[in-house]
C-alpha cells in the first residue's frame, strides 16, 4: 500500500526566503506526482504535475523535482511571499490505478512580513 | 476554462434529510471524482467516474450515492447521514490519467 509523507508538517519563514518542501513515498512505481496548495476551507489548486519519466517541472517561482528511485519529491519556492501561506499537499498515482491519488498529510506554510 | 464548480458552498442537514451535491466542469474531461476531507487531514477518494461509468468505489457507505448524468455533471446524493459525515466534499476532474483539477468544495454539516 502506497504511503506518502510530507516533512515538515509546519513551517514559518520570513518573506523573501527560498524554501524547500519535502514529499516521500514508499512505492516507487508511480504514474505521476502532483503538488497542490490549499487555502483554509477551500479547494485544492494544482501547482505542478510531474510524470514518472520526468525529473522536474517549473512554473514561475515554483520548481518541483522527482527522484523516483529514492521515492522523493521536493517543491522549491523562490523568494517567498505572504500570499504563499497555505497548506501544500503532494499526491501520487500508481500504475494500474492511475486515476487514484494518494495524498501526503501536507505542510502548512506561513510566510511572515 | 480550467474551472470546476460545486454547489452549494455550504449545506446543513439533519440525519433524516435527503440532499444532493452538484459538480460541473466544461473542460471536456471524461474522468470525475468525489473526495471527502476532514479537518486537518488530506482528501480521501470516494468515487471515480470514467466516461460516465463508475470505475472506483472506495467502499463508501450506501448512504452516499453518486450519479453522473452526463460528461459534464456529477452529483452526490446524501441520505440518512451521520454527524461523522460532516466534512468538506471536493469534486475533481481530469483528462484521462493526468492533472486533476479541483472545485472549491461543499462544506457539509450533519446535525
CSV table of C-alpha atoms in Angstrom, one decimal:
chain,number,residue,atom,x,y,z
A,1,UNK,CA,0.0,0.0,0.0
A,2,UNK,CA,1.4,3.4,-1.0
A,3,UNK,CA,2.2,5.7,1.9
A,4,UNK,CA,3.1,9.4,1.3
A,5,UNK,CA,4.8,11.5,4.0
A,6,UNK,CA,5.5,15.2,4.0
A,7,UNK,CA,8.1,16.9,6.2
A,8,UNK,CA,8.0,19.3,7.9
A,9,UNK,CA,4.3,19.3,9.0
A,10,UNK,CA,4.5,23.1,9.5
A,11,UNK,CA,7.0,25.8,8.5
A,12,UNK,CA,7.2,29.5,9.2
A,13,UNK,CA,9.7,31.7,7.2
A,14,UNK,CA,10.2,35.4,6.8
A,15,UNK,CA,9.2,36.9,3.4
A,16,UNK,CA,11.9,36.7,0.7
A,17,UNK,CA,13.3,33.4,1.8
A,18,UNK,CA,13.8,30.4,-0.5
A,19,UNK,CA,12.3,27.2,0.9
A,20,UNK,CA,12.0,23.5,0.2
A,21,UNK,CA,9.1,21.3,1.0
A,22,UNK,CA,9.6,17.5,1.0
A,23,UNK,CA,7.5,14.6,-0.1
A,24,UNK,CA,8.4,10.9,0.2
A,25,UNK,CA,6.5,7.9,-1.0
A,26,UNK,CA,7.1,4.2,-0.2
A,27,UNK,CA,6.3,2.6,-3.6
A,28,UNK,CA,8.5,4.0,-6.4
A,29,UNK,CA,6.2,2.5,-9.2
A,30,UNK,CA,4.3,5.8,-9.6
A,31,UNK,CA,2.5,7.1,-12.7
A,32,UNK,CA,2.7,10.7,-11.8
A,33,UNK,CA,3.1,13.1,-8.8
A,34,UNK,CA,1.1,16.3,-8.3
A,35,UNK,CA,1.7,19.2,-6.0
A,36,UNK,CA,-1.3,21.2,-4.7
A,37,UNK,CA,-1.9,24.2,-2.5
A,38,UNK,CA,-4.9,24.5,-0.3
A,39,UNK,CA,-6.1,27.7,1.5
A,40,UNK,CA,-8.1,27.2,4.7
A,41,UNK,CA,-11.6,25.8,4.0
A,42,UNK,CA,-11.0,26.0,0.2
A,43,UNK,CA,-10.5,23.5,-2.6
A,44,UNK,CA,-7.1,22.4,-3.9
A,45,UNK,CA,-5.2,24.4,-6.6
A,46,UNK,CA,-3.0,22.3,-8.8
A,47,UNK,CA,0.6,23.7,-8.9
A,48,UNK,CA,2.7,21.2,-10.8
A,49,UNK,CA,2.3,17.8,-12.3
A,50,UNK,CA,5.4,15.6,-12.9
A,51,UNK,CA,5.1,12.5,-15.0
A,52,UNK,CA,7.1,9.4,-13.8
A,53,UNK,CA,9.5,9.9,-16.8
A,54,UNK,CA,10.3,13.5,-15.9
A,55,UNK,CA,12.9,14.8,-13.4
A,56,UNK,CA,11.4,18.3,-12.8
A,57,UNK,CA,8.8,20.8,-13.6
A,58,UNK,CA,8.9,24.6,-13.2
A,59,UNK,CA,6.1,27.2,-13.0
A,60,UNK,CA,7.1,30.8,-12.1
A,61,UNK,CA,8.8,30.8,-8.7
A,62,UNK,CA,8.0,27.1,-8.2
A,63,UNK,CA,10.2,24.2,-9.1
A,64,UNK,CA,9.3,20.6,-8.4
A,65,UNK,CA,11.8,17.7,-8.7
A,66,UNK,CA,11.2,14.0,-8.7
A,67,UNK,CA,13.6,11.2,-7.8
A,68,UNK,CA,11.5,8.1,-8.4
A,69,UNK,CA,14.2,5.6,-7.4
A,70,UNK,CA,14.6,7.1,-3.9
A,71,UNK,CA,10.8,7.8,-3.6
A,72,UNK,CA,11.2,11.5,-3.1
A,73,UNK,CA,10.0,14.8,-4.5
A,74,UNK,CA,10.8,18.4,-3.5
A,75,UNK,CA,8.9,21.6,-4.1
A,76,UNK,CA,11.2,24.6,-4.2
A,77,UNK,CA,9.6,28.0,-3.7
A,78,UNK,CA,11.8,31.0,-4.5
A,79,UNK,CA,11.5,34.4,-2.9
A,80,UNK,CA,8.6,33.5,-0.7
A,81,UNK,CA,5.7,36.0,-0.2
A,82,UNK,CA,2.9,36.2,2.4
A,83,UNK,CA,0.5,35.1,-0.4
A,84,UNK,CA,2.3,31.8,-0.5
A,85,UNK,CA,0.9,31.0,3.0
A,86,UNK,CA,-1.2,27.8,2.6
A,87,UNK,CA,-1.1,24.1,3.1
A,88,UNK,CA,0.9,22.3,0.4
A,89,UNK,CA,0.0,18.7,-0.5
A,90,UNK,CA,1.7,16.2,-2.7
A,91,UNK,CA,-0.1,13.3,-4.2
A,92,UNK,CA,1.0,10.3,-6.2
A,93,UNK,CA,-0.8,7.9,-8.5
A,94,UNK,CA,0.3,4.4,-9.3
A,95,UNK,CA,0.4,2.2,-12.5
A,96,UNK,CA,-2.8,0.3,-12.8
A,97,UNK,CA,-4.6,2.8,-10.5
A,98,UNK,CA,-3.5,5.9,-12.3
A,99,UNK,CA,-6.7,7.7,-11.5
A,100,UNK,CA,-6.4,7.2,-7.8
A,101,UNK,CA,-4.3,9.8,-6.0
A,102,UNK,CA,-2.7,9.1,-2.6
A,103,UNK,CA,-2.1,12.3,-0.7
A,104,UNK,CA,0.5,13.2,1.8
A,105,UNK,CA,-0.5,14.8,5.1
A,106,UNK,CA,0.6,18.2,3.9
A,107,UNK,CA,3.0,21.0,5.0
A,108,UNK,CA,1.4,24.1,6.5
A,109,UNK,CA,3.4,27.1,5.4
A,110,UNK,CA,3.3,30.6,6.9
A,111,UNK,CA,5.3,33.4,5.3
A,112,UNK,CA,5.6,36.4,7.7
A,113,UNK,CA,6.3,40.0,6.9
B,1,UNK,CA,-11.5,27.4,-18.8
B,2,UNK,CA,-9.9,25.3,-16.0
B,3,UNK,CA,-12.8,25.6,-13.6
B,4,UNK,CA,-14.7,23.0,-11.6
B,5,UNK,CA,-17.8,24.4,-9.9
B,6,UNK,CA,-19.6,23.0,-6.9
B,7,UNK,CA,-23.0,23.8,-5.4
B,8,UNK,CA,-23.9,24.5,-2.7
B,9,UNK,CA,-20.9,26.0,-0.9
B,10,UNK,CA,-22.4,25.2,2.5
B,11,UNK,CA,-25.0,22.6,3.5
B,12,UNK,CA,-26.5,21.9,6.9
B,13,UNK,CA,-28.8,18.8,7.1
B,14,UNK,CA,-30.4,16.6,9.6
B,15,UNK,CA,-29.8,12.9,9.8
B,16,UNK,CA,-33.2,12.1,8.2
B,17,UNK,CA,-32.8,14.6,5.3
B,18,UNK,CA,-32.1,13.8,1.7
B,19,UNK,CA,-29.9,16.3,-0.1
B,20,UNK,CA,-27.6,16.4,-3.2
B,21,UNK,CA,-24.3,17.9,-4.0
B,22,UNK,CA,-23.6,19.1,-7.5
B,23,UNK,CA,-20.4,19.4,-9.5
B,24,UNK,CA,-19.9,20.7,-13.0
B,25,UNK,CA,-17.0,21.1,-15.4
B,26,UNK,CA,-16.8,22.2,-19.0
B,27,UNK,CA,-13.2,21.2,-19.8
B,28,UNK,CA,-14.2,18.1,-21.8
B,29,UNK,CA,-12.8,15.9,-19.1
B,30,UNK,CA,-14.1,12.4,-19.0
B,31,UNK,CA,-13.0,11.4,-15.5
B,32,UNK,CA,-14.7,12.9,-12.5
B,33,UNK,CA,-14.0,12.3,-8.8
B,34,UNK,CA,-15.6,12.8,-5.3
B,35,UNK,CA,-13.3,13.2,-2.3
B,36,UNK,CA,-14.0,13.7,1.3
B,37,UNK,CA,-11.8,15.8,3.5
B,38,UNK,CA,-11.9,16.0,7.3
B,39,UNK,CA,-10.3,18.9,9.1
B,40,UNK,CA,-6.5,19.0,9.0
B,41,UNK,CA,-6.5,15.7,7.0
B,42,UNK,CA,-5.7,15.1,3.4
B,43,UNK,CA,-8.5,14.4,0.9
B,44,UNK,CA,-9.7,10.8,0.7
B,45,UNK,CA,-11.0,9.4,-2.6
B,46,UNK,CA,-14.7,8.2,-2.5
B,47,UNK,CA,-15.7,7.6,-6.1
B,48,UNK,CA,-14.3,7.8,-9.7
B,49,UNK,CA,-16.4,8.1,-12.8
B,50,UNK,CA,-14.8,7.4,-16.2
B,51,UNK,CA,-16.8,8.1,-19.3
B,52,UNK,CA,-19.9,8.4,-17.1
B,53,UNK,CA,-19.5,4.9,-15.6
B,54,UNK,CA,-18.5,4.3,-12.0
B,55,UNK,CA,-15.0,2.8,-12.1
B,56,UNK,CA,-13.9,3.1,-8.5
B,57,UNK,CA,-15.9,2.9,-5.3
B,58,UNK,CA,-13.7,3.1,-2.2
B,59,UNK,CA,-16.0,1.0,0.0
B,60,UNK,CA,-18.1,4.1,0.7
B,61,UNK,CA,-21.3,3.5,2.8
B,62,UNK,CA,-24.5,3.3,0.7
B,63,UNK,CA,-25.9,6.5,2.3
B,64,UNK,CA,-23.7,8.2,-0.3
B,65,UNK,CA,-24.9,7.6,-3.8
B,66,UNK,CA,-23.0,9.1,-6.8
B,67,UNK,CA,-24.6,9.8,-10.1
B,68,UNK,CA,-23.0,11.0,-13.4
B,69,UNK,CA,-25.9,12.1,-15.7
B,70,UNK,CA,-23.6,13.4,-18.4
B,71,UNK,CA,-20.0,14.1,-19.1
B,72,UNK,CA,-20.1,17.5,-17.5
B,73,UNK,CA,-22.1,16.8,-14.4
B,74,UNK,CA,-21.5,14.8,-11.3
B,75,UNK,CA,-23.9,14.5,-8.3
B,76,UNK,CA,-23.6,13.1,-4.9
B,77,UNK,CA,-26.9,12.1,-3.3
B,78,UNK,CA,-27.0,12.1,0.5
B,79,UNK,CA,-29.4,10.2,2.7
B,80,UNK,CA,-29.5,9.3,6.4
B,81,UNK,CA,-26.1,10.7,7.1
B,82,UNK,CA,-24.4,10.6,10.4
B,83,UNK,CA,-22.7,13.6,12.3
B,84,UNK,CA,-19.3,12.0,11.5
B,85,UNK,CA,-20.0,12.5,7.8
B,86,UNK,CA,-19.6,16.3,8.3
B,87,UNK,CA,-16.6,17.3,6.1
B,88,UNK,CA,-15.5,19.2,3.1
B,89,UNK,CA,-16.6,17.4,-0.1
B,90,UNK,CA,-14.5,18.0,-3.1
B,91,UNK,CA,-15.1,17.3,-6.7
B,92,UNK,CA,-12.3,17.0,-9.3
B,93,UNK,CA,-12.0,16.2,-13.0
B,94,UNK,CA,-9.2,15.2,-15.3
B,95,UNK,CA,-8.4,14.3,-18.9
B,96,UNK,CA,-7.6,10.7,-18.5
B,97,UNK,CA,-4.8,9.9,-16.0
B,98,UNK,CA,-3.5,13.4,-15.9
B,99,UNK,CA,-3.6,16.5,-13.8
B,100,UNK,CA,-6.7,16.6,-11.6
B,101,UNK,CA,-8.5,19.9,-11.2
B,102,UNK,CA,-10.5,20.5,-8.0
B,103,UNK,CA,-13.6,22.5,-7.3
B,104,UNK,CA,-13.9,24.8,-4.2
B,105,UNK,CA,-15.8,22.2,-2.2
B,106,UNK,CA,-19.1,21.9,-0.3
B,107,UNK,CA,-18.8,22.3,3.5
B,108,UNK,CA,-21.3,19.8,4.9
B,109,UNK,CA,-22.6,19.8,8.4
B,110,UNK,CA,-24.8,16.9,9.6
B,111,UNK,CA,-26.8,17.7,12.8
